[in-house]
Coordinates of C-alpha atoms and ligand atoms in Angstrom, one line a residue:
X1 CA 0.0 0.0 0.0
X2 CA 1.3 3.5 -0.9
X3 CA 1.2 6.2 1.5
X4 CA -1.9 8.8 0.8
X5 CA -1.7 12.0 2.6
X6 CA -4.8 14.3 1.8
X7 CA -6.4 17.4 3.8
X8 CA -9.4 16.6 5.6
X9 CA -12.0 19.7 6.5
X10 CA -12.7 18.0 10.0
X11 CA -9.0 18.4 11.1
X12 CA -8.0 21.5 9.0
X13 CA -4.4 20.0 8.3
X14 CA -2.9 17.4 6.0
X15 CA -2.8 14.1 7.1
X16 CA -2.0 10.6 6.5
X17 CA -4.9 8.5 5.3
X18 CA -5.5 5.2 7.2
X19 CA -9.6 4.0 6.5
X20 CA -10.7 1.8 9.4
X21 CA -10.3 -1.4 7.7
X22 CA -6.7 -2.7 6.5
X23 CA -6.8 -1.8 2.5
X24 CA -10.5 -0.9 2.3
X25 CA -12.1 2.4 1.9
X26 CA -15.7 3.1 2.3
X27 CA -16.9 6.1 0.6
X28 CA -19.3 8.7 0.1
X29 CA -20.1 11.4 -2.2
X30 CA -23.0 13.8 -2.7
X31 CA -24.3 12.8 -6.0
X32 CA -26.4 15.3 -8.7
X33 CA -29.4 17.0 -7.8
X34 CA -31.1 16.2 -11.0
X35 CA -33.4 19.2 -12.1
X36 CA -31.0 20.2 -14.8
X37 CA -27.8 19.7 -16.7
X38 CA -24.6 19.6 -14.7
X39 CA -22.6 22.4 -15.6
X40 CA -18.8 22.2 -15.9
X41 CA -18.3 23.4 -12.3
X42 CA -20.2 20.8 -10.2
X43 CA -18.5 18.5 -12.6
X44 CA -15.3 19.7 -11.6
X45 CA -15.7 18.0 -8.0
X46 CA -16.9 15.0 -9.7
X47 CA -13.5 14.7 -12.3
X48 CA -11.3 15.5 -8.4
X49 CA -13.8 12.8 -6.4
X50 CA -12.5 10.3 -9.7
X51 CA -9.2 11.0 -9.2
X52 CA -9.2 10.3 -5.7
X53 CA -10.9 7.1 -6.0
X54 CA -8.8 6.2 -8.6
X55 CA -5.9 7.1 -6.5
X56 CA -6.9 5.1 -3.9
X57 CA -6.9 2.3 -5.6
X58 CA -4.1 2.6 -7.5
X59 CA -2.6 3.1 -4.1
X60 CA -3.8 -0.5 -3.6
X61 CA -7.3 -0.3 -1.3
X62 CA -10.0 -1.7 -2.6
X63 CA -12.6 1.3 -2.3
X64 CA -16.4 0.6 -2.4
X65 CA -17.7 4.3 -3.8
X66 CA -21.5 5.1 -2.7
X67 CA -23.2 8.0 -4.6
X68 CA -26.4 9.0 -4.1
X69 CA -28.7 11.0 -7.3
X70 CA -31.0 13.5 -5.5
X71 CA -34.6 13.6 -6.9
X72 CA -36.7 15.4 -3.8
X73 CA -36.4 17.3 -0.7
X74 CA -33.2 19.7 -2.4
X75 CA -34.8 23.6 -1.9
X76 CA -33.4 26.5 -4.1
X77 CA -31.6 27.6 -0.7
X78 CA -29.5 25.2 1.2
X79 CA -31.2 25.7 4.1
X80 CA -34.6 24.7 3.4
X81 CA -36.1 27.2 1.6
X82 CA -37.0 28.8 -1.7
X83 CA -38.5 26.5 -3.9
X84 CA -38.1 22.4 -4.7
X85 CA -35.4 22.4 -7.6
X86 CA -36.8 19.0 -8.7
X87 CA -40.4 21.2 -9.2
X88 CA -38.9 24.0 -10.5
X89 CA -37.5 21.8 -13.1
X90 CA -40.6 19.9 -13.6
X91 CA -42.0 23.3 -14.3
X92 CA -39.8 24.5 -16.3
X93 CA -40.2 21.9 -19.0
X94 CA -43.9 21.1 -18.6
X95 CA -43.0 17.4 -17.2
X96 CA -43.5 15.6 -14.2
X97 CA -40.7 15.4 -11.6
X98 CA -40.0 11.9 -12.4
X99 CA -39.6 12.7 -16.0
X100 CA -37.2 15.7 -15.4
X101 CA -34.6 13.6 -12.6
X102 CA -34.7 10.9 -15.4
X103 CA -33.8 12.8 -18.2
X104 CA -31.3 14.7 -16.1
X105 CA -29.8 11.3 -14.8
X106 CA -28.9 10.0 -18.3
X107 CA -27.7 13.3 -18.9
X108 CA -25.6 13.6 -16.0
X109 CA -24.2 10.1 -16.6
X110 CA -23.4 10.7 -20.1
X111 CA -21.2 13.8 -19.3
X112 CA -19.5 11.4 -16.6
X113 CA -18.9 9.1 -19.6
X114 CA -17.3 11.7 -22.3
X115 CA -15.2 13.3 -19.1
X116 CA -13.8 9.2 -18.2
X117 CA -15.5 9.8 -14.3
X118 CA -16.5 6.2 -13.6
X119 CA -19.9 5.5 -11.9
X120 CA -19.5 4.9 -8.5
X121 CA -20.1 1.2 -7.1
X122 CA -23.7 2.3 -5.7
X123 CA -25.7 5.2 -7.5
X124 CA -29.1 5.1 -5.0
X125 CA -31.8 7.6 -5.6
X126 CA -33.2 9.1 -2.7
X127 CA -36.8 8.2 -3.8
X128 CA -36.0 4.9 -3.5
X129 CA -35.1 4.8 0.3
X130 CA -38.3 7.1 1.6
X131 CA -38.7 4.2 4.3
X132 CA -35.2 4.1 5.3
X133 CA -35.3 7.5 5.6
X134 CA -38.4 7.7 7.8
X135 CA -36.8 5.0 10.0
X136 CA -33.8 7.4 10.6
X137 CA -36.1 10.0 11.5
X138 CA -38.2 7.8 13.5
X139 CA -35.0 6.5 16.3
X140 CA -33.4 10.6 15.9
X141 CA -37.3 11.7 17.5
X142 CA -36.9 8.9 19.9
X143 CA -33.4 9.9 21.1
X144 CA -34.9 13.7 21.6
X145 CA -32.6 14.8 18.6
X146 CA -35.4 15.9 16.6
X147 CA -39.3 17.6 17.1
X148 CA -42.3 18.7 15.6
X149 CA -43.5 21.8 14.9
X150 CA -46.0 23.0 12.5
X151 CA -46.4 19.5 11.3
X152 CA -42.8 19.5 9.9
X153 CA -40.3 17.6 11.9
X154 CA -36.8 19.5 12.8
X155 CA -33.3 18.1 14.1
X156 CA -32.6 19.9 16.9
X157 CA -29.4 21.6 16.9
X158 CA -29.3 23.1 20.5
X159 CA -28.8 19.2 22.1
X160 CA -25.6 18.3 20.0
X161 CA -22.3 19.2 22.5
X162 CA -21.0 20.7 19.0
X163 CA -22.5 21.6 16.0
X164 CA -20.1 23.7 13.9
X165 CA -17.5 20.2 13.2
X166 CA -16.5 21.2 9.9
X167 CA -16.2 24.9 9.7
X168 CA -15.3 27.6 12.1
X169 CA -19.1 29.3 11.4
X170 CA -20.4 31.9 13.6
X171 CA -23.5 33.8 13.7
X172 CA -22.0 36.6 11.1
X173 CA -21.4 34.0 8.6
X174 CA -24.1 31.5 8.8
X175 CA -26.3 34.7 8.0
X176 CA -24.4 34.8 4.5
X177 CA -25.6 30.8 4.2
X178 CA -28.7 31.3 4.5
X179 CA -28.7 34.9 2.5
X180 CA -31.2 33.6 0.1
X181 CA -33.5 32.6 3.1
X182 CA -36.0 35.5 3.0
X183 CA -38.8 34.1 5.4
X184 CA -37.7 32.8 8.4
X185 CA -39.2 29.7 9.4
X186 CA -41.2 30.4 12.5
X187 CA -41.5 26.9 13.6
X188 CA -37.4 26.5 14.5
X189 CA -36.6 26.4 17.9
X190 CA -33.0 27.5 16.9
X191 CA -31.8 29.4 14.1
X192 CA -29.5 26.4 12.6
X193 CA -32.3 23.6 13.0
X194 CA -33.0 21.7 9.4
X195 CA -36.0 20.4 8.3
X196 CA -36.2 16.3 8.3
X197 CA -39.0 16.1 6.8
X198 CA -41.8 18.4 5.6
X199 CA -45.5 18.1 5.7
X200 CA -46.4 21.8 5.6
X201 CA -44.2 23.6 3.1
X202 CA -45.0 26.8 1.6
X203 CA -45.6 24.9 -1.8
X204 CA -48.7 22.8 -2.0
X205 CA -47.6 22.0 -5.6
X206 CA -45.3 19.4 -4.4
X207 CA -45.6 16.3 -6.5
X208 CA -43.9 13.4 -4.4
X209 CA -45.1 12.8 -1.4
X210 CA -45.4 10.0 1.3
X211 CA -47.7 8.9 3.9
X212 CA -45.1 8.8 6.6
X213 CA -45.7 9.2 11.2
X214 CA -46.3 12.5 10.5
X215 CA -48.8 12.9 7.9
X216 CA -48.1 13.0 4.3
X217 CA -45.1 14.7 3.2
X218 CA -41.4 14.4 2.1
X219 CA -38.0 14.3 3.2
X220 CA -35.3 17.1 3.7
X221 CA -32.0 17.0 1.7
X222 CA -29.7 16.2 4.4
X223 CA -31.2 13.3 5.7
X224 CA -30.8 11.2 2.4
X225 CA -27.1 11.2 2.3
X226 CA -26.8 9.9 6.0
X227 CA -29.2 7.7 5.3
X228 CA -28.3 6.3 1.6
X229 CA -24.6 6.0 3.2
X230 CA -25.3 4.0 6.6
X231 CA -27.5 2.2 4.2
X232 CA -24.4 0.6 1.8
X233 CA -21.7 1.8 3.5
X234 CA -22.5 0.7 7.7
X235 CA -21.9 2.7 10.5
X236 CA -18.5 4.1 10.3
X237 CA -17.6 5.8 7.0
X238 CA -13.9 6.2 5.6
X239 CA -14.1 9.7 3.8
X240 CA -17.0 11.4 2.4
X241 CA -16.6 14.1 -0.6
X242 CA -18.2 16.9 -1.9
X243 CA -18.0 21.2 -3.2
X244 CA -16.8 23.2 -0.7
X245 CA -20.4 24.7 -0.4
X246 CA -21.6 21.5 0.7
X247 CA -19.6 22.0 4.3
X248 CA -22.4 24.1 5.7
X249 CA -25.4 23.7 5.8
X250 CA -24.9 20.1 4.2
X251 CA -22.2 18.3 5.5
X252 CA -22.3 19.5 9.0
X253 CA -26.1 18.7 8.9
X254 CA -24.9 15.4 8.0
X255 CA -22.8 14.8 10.7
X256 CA -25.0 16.1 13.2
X257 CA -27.6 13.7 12.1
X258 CA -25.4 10.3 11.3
X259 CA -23.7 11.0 14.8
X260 CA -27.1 11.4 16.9
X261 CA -28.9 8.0 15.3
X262 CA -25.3 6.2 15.7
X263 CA -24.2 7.4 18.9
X264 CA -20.6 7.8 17.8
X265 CA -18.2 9.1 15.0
X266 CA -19.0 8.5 11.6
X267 CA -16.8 9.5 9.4
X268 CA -13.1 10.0 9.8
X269 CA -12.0 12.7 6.5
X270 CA -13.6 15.0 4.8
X271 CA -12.8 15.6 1.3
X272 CA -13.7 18.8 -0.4
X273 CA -13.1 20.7 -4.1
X274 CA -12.9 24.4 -4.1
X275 CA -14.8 26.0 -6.9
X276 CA -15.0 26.5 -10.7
X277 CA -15.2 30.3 -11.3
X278 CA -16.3 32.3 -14.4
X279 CA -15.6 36.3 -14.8
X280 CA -18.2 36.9 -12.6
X281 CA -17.6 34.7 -9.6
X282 CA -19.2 31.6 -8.9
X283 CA -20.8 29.2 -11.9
X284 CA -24.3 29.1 -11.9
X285 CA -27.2 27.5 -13.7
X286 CA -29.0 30.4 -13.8
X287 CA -26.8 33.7 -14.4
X288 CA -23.7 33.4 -17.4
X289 CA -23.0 31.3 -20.1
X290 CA -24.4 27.8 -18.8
X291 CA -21.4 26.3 -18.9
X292 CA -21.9 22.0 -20.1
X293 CA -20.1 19.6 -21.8
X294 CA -22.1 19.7 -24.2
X295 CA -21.4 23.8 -24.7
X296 CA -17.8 22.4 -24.7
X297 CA -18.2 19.8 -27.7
X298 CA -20.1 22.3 -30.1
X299 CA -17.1 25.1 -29.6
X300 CA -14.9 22.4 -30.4
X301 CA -13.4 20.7 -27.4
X302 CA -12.9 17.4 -26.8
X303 CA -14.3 17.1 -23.2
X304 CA -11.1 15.1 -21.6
X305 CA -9.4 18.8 -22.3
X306 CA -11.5 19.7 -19.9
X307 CA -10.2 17.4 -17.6
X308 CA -6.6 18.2 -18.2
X309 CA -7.7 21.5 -17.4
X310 CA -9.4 21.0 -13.9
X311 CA -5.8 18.1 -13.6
X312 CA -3.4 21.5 -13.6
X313 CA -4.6 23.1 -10.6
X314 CA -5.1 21.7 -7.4
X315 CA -8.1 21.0 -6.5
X316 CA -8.2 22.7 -3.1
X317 CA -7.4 26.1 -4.7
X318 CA -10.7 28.4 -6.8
X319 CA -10.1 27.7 -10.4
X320 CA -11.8 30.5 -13.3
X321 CA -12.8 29.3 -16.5
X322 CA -11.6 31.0 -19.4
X323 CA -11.4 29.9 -23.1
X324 CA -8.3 31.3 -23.7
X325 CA -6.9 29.0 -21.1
X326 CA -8.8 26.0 -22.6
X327 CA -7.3 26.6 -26.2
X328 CA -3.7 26.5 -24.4
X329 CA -4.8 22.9 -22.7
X330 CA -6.2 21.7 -26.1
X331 CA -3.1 22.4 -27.7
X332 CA -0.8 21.0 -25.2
X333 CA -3.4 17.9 -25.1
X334 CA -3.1 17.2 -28.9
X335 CA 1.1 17.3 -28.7
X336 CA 0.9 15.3 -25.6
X337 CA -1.3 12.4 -27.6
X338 CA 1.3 12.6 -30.7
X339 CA 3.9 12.2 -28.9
X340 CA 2.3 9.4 -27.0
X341 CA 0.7 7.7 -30.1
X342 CA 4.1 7.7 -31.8
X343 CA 6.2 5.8 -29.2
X344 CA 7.3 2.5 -30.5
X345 CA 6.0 -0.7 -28.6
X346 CA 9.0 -2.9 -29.0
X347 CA 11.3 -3.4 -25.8
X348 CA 12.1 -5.3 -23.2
X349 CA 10.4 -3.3 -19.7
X350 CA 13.1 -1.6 -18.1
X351 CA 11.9 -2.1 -14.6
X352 CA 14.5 0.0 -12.4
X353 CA 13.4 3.0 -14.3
X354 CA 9.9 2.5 -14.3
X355 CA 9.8 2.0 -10.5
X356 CA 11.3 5.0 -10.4
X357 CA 8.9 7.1 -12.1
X358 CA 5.9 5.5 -10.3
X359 CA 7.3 6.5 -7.2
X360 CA 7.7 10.2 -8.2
X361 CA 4.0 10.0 -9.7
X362 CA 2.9 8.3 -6.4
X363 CA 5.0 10.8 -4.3
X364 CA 2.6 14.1 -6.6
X365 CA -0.7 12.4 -5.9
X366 CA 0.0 11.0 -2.5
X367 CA 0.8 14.9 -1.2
X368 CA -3.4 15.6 -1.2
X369 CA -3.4 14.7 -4.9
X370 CA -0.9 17.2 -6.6
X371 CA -1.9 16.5 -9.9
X372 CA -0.2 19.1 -12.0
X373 CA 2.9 17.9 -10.2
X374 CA 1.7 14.8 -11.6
X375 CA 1.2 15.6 -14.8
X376 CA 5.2 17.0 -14.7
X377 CA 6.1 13.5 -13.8
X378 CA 4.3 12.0 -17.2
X379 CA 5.7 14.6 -19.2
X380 CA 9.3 13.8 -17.8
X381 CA 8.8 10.1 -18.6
X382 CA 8.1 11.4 -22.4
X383 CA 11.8 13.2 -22.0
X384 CA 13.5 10.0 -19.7
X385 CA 16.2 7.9 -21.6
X386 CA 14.3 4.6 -21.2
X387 CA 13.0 2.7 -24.3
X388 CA 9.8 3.1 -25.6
X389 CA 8.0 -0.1 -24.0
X390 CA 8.7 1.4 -21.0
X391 CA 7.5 4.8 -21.5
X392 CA 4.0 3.5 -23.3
X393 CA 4.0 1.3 -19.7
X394 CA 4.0 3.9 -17.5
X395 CA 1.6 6.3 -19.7
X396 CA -1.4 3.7 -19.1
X397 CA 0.0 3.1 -15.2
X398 CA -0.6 6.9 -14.8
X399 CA -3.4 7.0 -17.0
X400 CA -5.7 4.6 -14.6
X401 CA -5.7 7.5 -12.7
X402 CA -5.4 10.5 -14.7
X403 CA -8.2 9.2 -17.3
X404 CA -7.1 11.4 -20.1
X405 CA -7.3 8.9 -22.4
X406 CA -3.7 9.0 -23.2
X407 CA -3.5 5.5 -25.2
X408 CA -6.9 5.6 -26.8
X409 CA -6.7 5.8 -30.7
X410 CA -7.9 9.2 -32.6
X411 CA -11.6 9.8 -32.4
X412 CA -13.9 8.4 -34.3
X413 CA -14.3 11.8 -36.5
X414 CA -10.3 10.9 -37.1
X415 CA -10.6 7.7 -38.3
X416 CA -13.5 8.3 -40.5
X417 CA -11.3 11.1 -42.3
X418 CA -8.6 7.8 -42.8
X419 CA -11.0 5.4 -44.4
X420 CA -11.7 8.2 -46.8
X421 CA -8.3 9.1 -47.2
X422 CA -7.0 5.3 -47.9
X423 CA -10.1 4.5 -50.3
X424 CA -8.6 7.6 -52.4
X425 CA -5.1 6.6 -52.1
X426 CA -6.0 2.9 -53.3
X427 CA -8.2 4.0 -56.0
X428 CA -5.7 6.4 -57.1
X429 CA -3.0 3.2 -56.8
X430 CA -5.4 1.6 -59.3
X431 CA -6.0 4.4 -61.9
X432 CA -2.2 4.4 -61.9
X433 CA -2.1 0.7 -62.6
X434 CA -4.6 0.9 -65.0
X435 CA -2.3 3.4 -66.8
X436 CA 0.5 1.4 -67.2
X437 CA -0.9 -1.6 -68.6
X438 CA -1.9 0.9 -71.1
X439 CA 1.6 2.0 -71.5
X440 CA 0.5 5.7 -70.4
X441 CA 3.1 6.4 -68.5
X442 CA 2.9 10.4 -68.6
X443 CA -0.7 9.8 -66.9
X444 CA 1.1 6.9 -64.0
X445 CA 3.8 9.3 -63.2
X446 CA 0.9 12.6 -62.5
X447 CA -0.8 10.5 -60.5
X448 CA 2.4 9.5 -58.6
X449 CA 3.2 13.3 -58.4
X450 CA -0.5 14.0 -57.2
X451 CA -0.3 12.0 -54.7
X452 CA 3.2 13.4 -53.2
X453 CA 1.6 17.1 -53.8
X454 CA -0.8 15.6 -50.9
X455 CA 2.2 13.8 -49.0
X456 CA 1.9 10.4 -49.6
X457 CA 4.8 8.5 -51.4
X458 CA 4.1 5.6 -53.0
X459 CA 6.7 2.8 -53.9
X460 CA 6.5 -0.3 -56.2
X461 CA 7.6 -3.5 -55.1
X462 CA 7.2 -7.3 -55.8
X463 CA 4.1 -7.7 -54.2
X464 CA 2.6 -4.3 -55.6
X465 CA 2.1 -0.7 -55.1
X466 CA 2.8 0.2 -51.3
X467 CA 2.2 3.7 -49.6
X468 CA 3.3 5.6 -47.3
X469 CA 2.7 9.2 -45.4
X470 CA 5.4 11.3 -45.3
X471 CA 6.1 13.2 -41.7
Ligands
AMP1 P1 -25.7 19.9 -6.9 O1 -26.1 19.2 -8.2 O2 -26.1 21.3 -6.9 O3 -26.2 19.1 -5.7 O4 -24.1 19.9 -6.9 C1 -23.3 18.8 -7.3 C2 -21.9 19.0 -6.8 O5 -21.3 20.1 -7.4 C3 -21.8 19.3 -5.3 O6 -20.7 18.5 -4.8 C4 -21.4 20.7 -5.2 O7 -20.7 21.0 -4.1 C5 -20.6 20.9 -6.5 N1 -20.5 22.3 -7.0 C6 -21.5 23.2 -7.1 N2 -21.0 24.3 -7.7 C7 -19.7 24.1 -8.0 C8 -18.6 24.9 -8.7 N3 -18.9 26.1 -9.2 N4 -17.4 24.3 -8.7 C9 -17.2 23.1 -8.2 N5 -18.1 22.3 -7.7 C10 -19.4 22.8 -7.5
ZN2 ZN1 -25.0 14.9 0.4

C-alpha cells in the first residue's frame, strides 16, 4: 500500500490516510441534484472525487464508492427554503418530476462518460429509500434529537455538544448561508435547526409525497445522504466528498444527524473541491453562459481537455474558466497524444526506471493529490532515456488515474477522415495501374506526383504498389 496524505476539512491540516479497515475504503459522495444539466463546475468535483478514488486504488485499497442521485427534498436555498429544484424543473419543462430527474440522470451520466468519471459502485436515488429514511427520522425523535412543529419535523441543533464540526461558522457567517432565506421559518426552535421532513411547506404544488408518522409529506435534503450511506456503507464511513459549499449547511447537517442515530463518529475525513469560477464569480445554472459539456463539444473541445484543465490546478485552490486557457490545454493535449501515439511498442520493460517514475507519480498524488505535479512526472517520462515499452508502460500506469485517455486511438471523427483518405489513395494506386498496362506512363507518373503534392509517397515492389505518409 502506498502512502496517501490528503487534507481533511474536520482536522484542518494534512494528514496521513488510514480507512478503518486494513486496505478498504468506504466512501461517500453527494451525487447530482437532478433538475438540470450539470454544468462544468459541479462536474469539476466530480472529475477530483474520480481522481481520488482512482488514486486510492491505485494506491492498492479496494474502495467501495457510494453515490447518491438527489430527486426530492433539495430547496433553491441550502437551508430549506426557496422552492423544490426538482419542481422547479418539472416546471420548467412542462414534465413531471420523475420525467425531469430521469432525463437529467442520463444526462448527468453521459457527461461522466465523455469526461472518463466512472460510476460509482452504488448510484441510489433518494426516492428509492423514503422508508429508510423515515426509519432514521423515527429512532433521531426517539433519542430527543429531533421535534415537531408546524407538522414538519426538525433536528434539533441546541442538544448536540458541538454543531459547527467542519467549519469555524459563527452567527456573522451563517447569515451569508442562508442569504437567500428571505422568510424565516417560525417553527425552529433555533436558528441552525433543518428540516427532516416536511408536511407543511409553503408549496402545496409538491408532486412526491409519502404517507409517513407524521402525515403525508417528504424528506429534507440532508437526511438522504446519511441515510443512503449507513445504508451501503455501515456505521462508520472512511471519507466522504463533496464542493466546498456543501460544508455548511450540508455536511455538518450530515454529521450532526449520522452522529445522533449512531451514537458515535462516523466519518473520519472530509474531502472537499474548491470552486470552478467564471468572470463573474461563482458558476451558476441560472446567471452566465451555462457552462456544459455539451457547450464544450459544439465550440470544439474534446471534453477530456476539460479534464486536463481542472488536472493542472489543485483541487483545493478556486479555479476560473476562461477559453483562452482551454485553447492553451487543447493544444498541449493534442502534442501530448502525438507524442504518446508515436512511441514504439517494442522493448524489453526496463523495470529500475519504471519503479522509479511511479514512485515520483505516487510521491505528486499521494501529497493531497498534486496532480499538475503529476502531470510534470508523465511529461518527464516522455523526455526520460528509457526505451519506448517502458514509457508506453507507465503512460497507461498513470493514466488509470489520470483518465485522459492517453492511449486511446484518434476519435472516431479521425478515423472516418482515414478510411476516406486510404479509399482515395487505393483507387488512385489503381488508376495508376490501370495506366501502365496501357503504357501511359505520362498519366502513371501525374498521378504518382498528385499523390506526393498531398504527402503520400508511393513505392513499387514485388508484391505491388505500397504507400506511405510522409512526416
Ligand atoms: P448539486 O447538483 O447542486 O447538488 O451539486 C453537485 C456537486 O457540485 C456538489 O458536490 C457541489 O458542491 C458541487 N459544485 C457546485 N457548484 C460548483 C462549482 N462552481 N465548482 C465546483 N463544484 C461545484
Ligand atoms: Zn450529500
Amino acid at each position: 500500500m502506498r502512502e496517501v496524505n490528503l487534507y481533511n476539512t474536520l482536522s484542518k491540516k494534512i494528514e496521513p490516510f488510514h480507512p478503518n479497515e486494513e486496505g478498504k475504503v468506504k466512501m461517500y459522495t453527494c451525487g447530482p441534484t437532478v433538475y438540470h444539466y450539470a454544468h462544468i463546475g459541479n462536474l469539476r468535483s466530480y472529475i477530483m472525487e474520480d481522481i481520488l478514488e482512482k488514486y486510492l486504488r491505485y494506491a492498492g485499497y479496494n474502495v467501495k464508492r457510494v453515490m447518491n442521485i438527489t430527486d426530492v427534498g433539495h430547496l433553491t436555498s441550502d437551508a430549506d427554503s426557496g422552492e423544490d429544484k426538482m419542481l422547479k424543473g418539472a416546471k420548467r419543462e412542462h414534465k413531471t418530476v420523475m420525467e425531469i430527474a430521469e432525463f437529467y440522470k442520463k444526462a448527468f451520466f453521459s457527461d461522466c462518460d465523455k469526461l472518463n468519471i466512472k460510476t460509482p459502485d452504488v448510484v441510489e436515488p433518494a426516492t428509492n429509500c423514503i422508508s429508510e429514511f423515515i426509519h432514521m427520522i423515527e429512532v433521531l425523535i426517539e433519542k430527543g434529537y429531533a421535534y415537531i412543529a408546524g407538522g414538519n419535523v426538525y433536528f434539533d441543533t441546541s442538544k448536540l455538544k458541538e454543531y459547527y464540526v467542519l467549519s469555524n461558522q459563527n452567527e456573522e457567517e451563517l447569515q451569508v448561508g442562508v442569504r437567500e432565506d428571505v422568510q424565516e421559518d417560525v417553527n425552529k426552535k433555533n436558528k441552525t435547526d433543518f428540516v427532516l421532513w416536511f408536511t407543511k411547506s409553503k408549496f402545496d404544488s409538491q408532486e412526491l409525497k409519502w404517507e409517513s408518522p407524521w402525515g403525508v409529506g417528504y424528506p429534507g435534503w440532508h437526511i438522504e445522504c446519511s441515510c443512503i450511506s449507513i445504508k451501503h456503507l455501515g456505521e462508520k464511513l472512511d471519507i466522504h466528498c463533496g464542493g466546498v459549499d456543501n460544508i455548511f449547511p450540508h455536511h455538518t447537517n450530515e454529521i450532526a444527524q449520522s452522529e445522533s442515530y449512531l451514537g458515535h463518529k462516523w466519518c473520519n475525513y472530509w474531502f472537499h473541491v474548491q470552486h470552478l469560477n467564471d468572470k463573474s464569480g461563482k458558476m451558476s445554472k441560472s446567471k452566465g453562459e451555462f457552462l456544459t459539456v455539451s457547450l464544450l463539444e459544439e465550440k470544439g473541445y474534446n471534453p477530456l481537455v476539460y479534464r486536463m484543465f481542472c488536472l493542472q490546478s489543485h483541487y483545493r485552490k478556486p479555479l476560473l474558466f476562461s477559453y483562452e486557457v482551454m485553447d492553451n490545454v487543447k493544444i498541449a493535449y493534442d502534442k501530448l497524444k502525438k507524442r504518446i501515439s508515436s512511441l514504439g511498442k517494442d522493448g524489453e520493460m526496463e523495470e529500475e526506471k519504471i519503479a522509479e517514475y511511479q514512485d515520483k507519480f505516487a510521491e505528486a498524488m499521494g501529497n493531497d493529490l498534486n496532480t499538475s505535479q503529476a502531470l510534470t512526472v508523465l511529461y518527464d517520462v516522455l523526455k526520460a532515456d528509457m526505451n519506448d515499452a517502458s514509457k508506453r508502460f507507465l503512460v497507461a500506469d498513470f493514466d488509470k488515474v489520470l483518465s485522459l485517455g492517453l492511449l486511446d486511438e484518434e476519435s472516431s471523427e479521425e478515423n472516418e477522415i482515414d478510411a476516406e483518405l486510404k479509399d482515395m489513395i487505393e483507387s488512385k494506386i489503381a488508376e495508376r495501374k490501370a495506366a501502365k498496362k496501357e503504357k501511359d506512363f505520362a498519366k502513371a507518373d501525374a498521378i504518382r506526383q498528385e499523390l506526393l503534392d498531398k504527402g503520400i509517397e508511393i513505392k513499387d515492389t514485388r508484391e505491388g504498389t505500397v504507400w506511405n505518409l510522409i512526416k
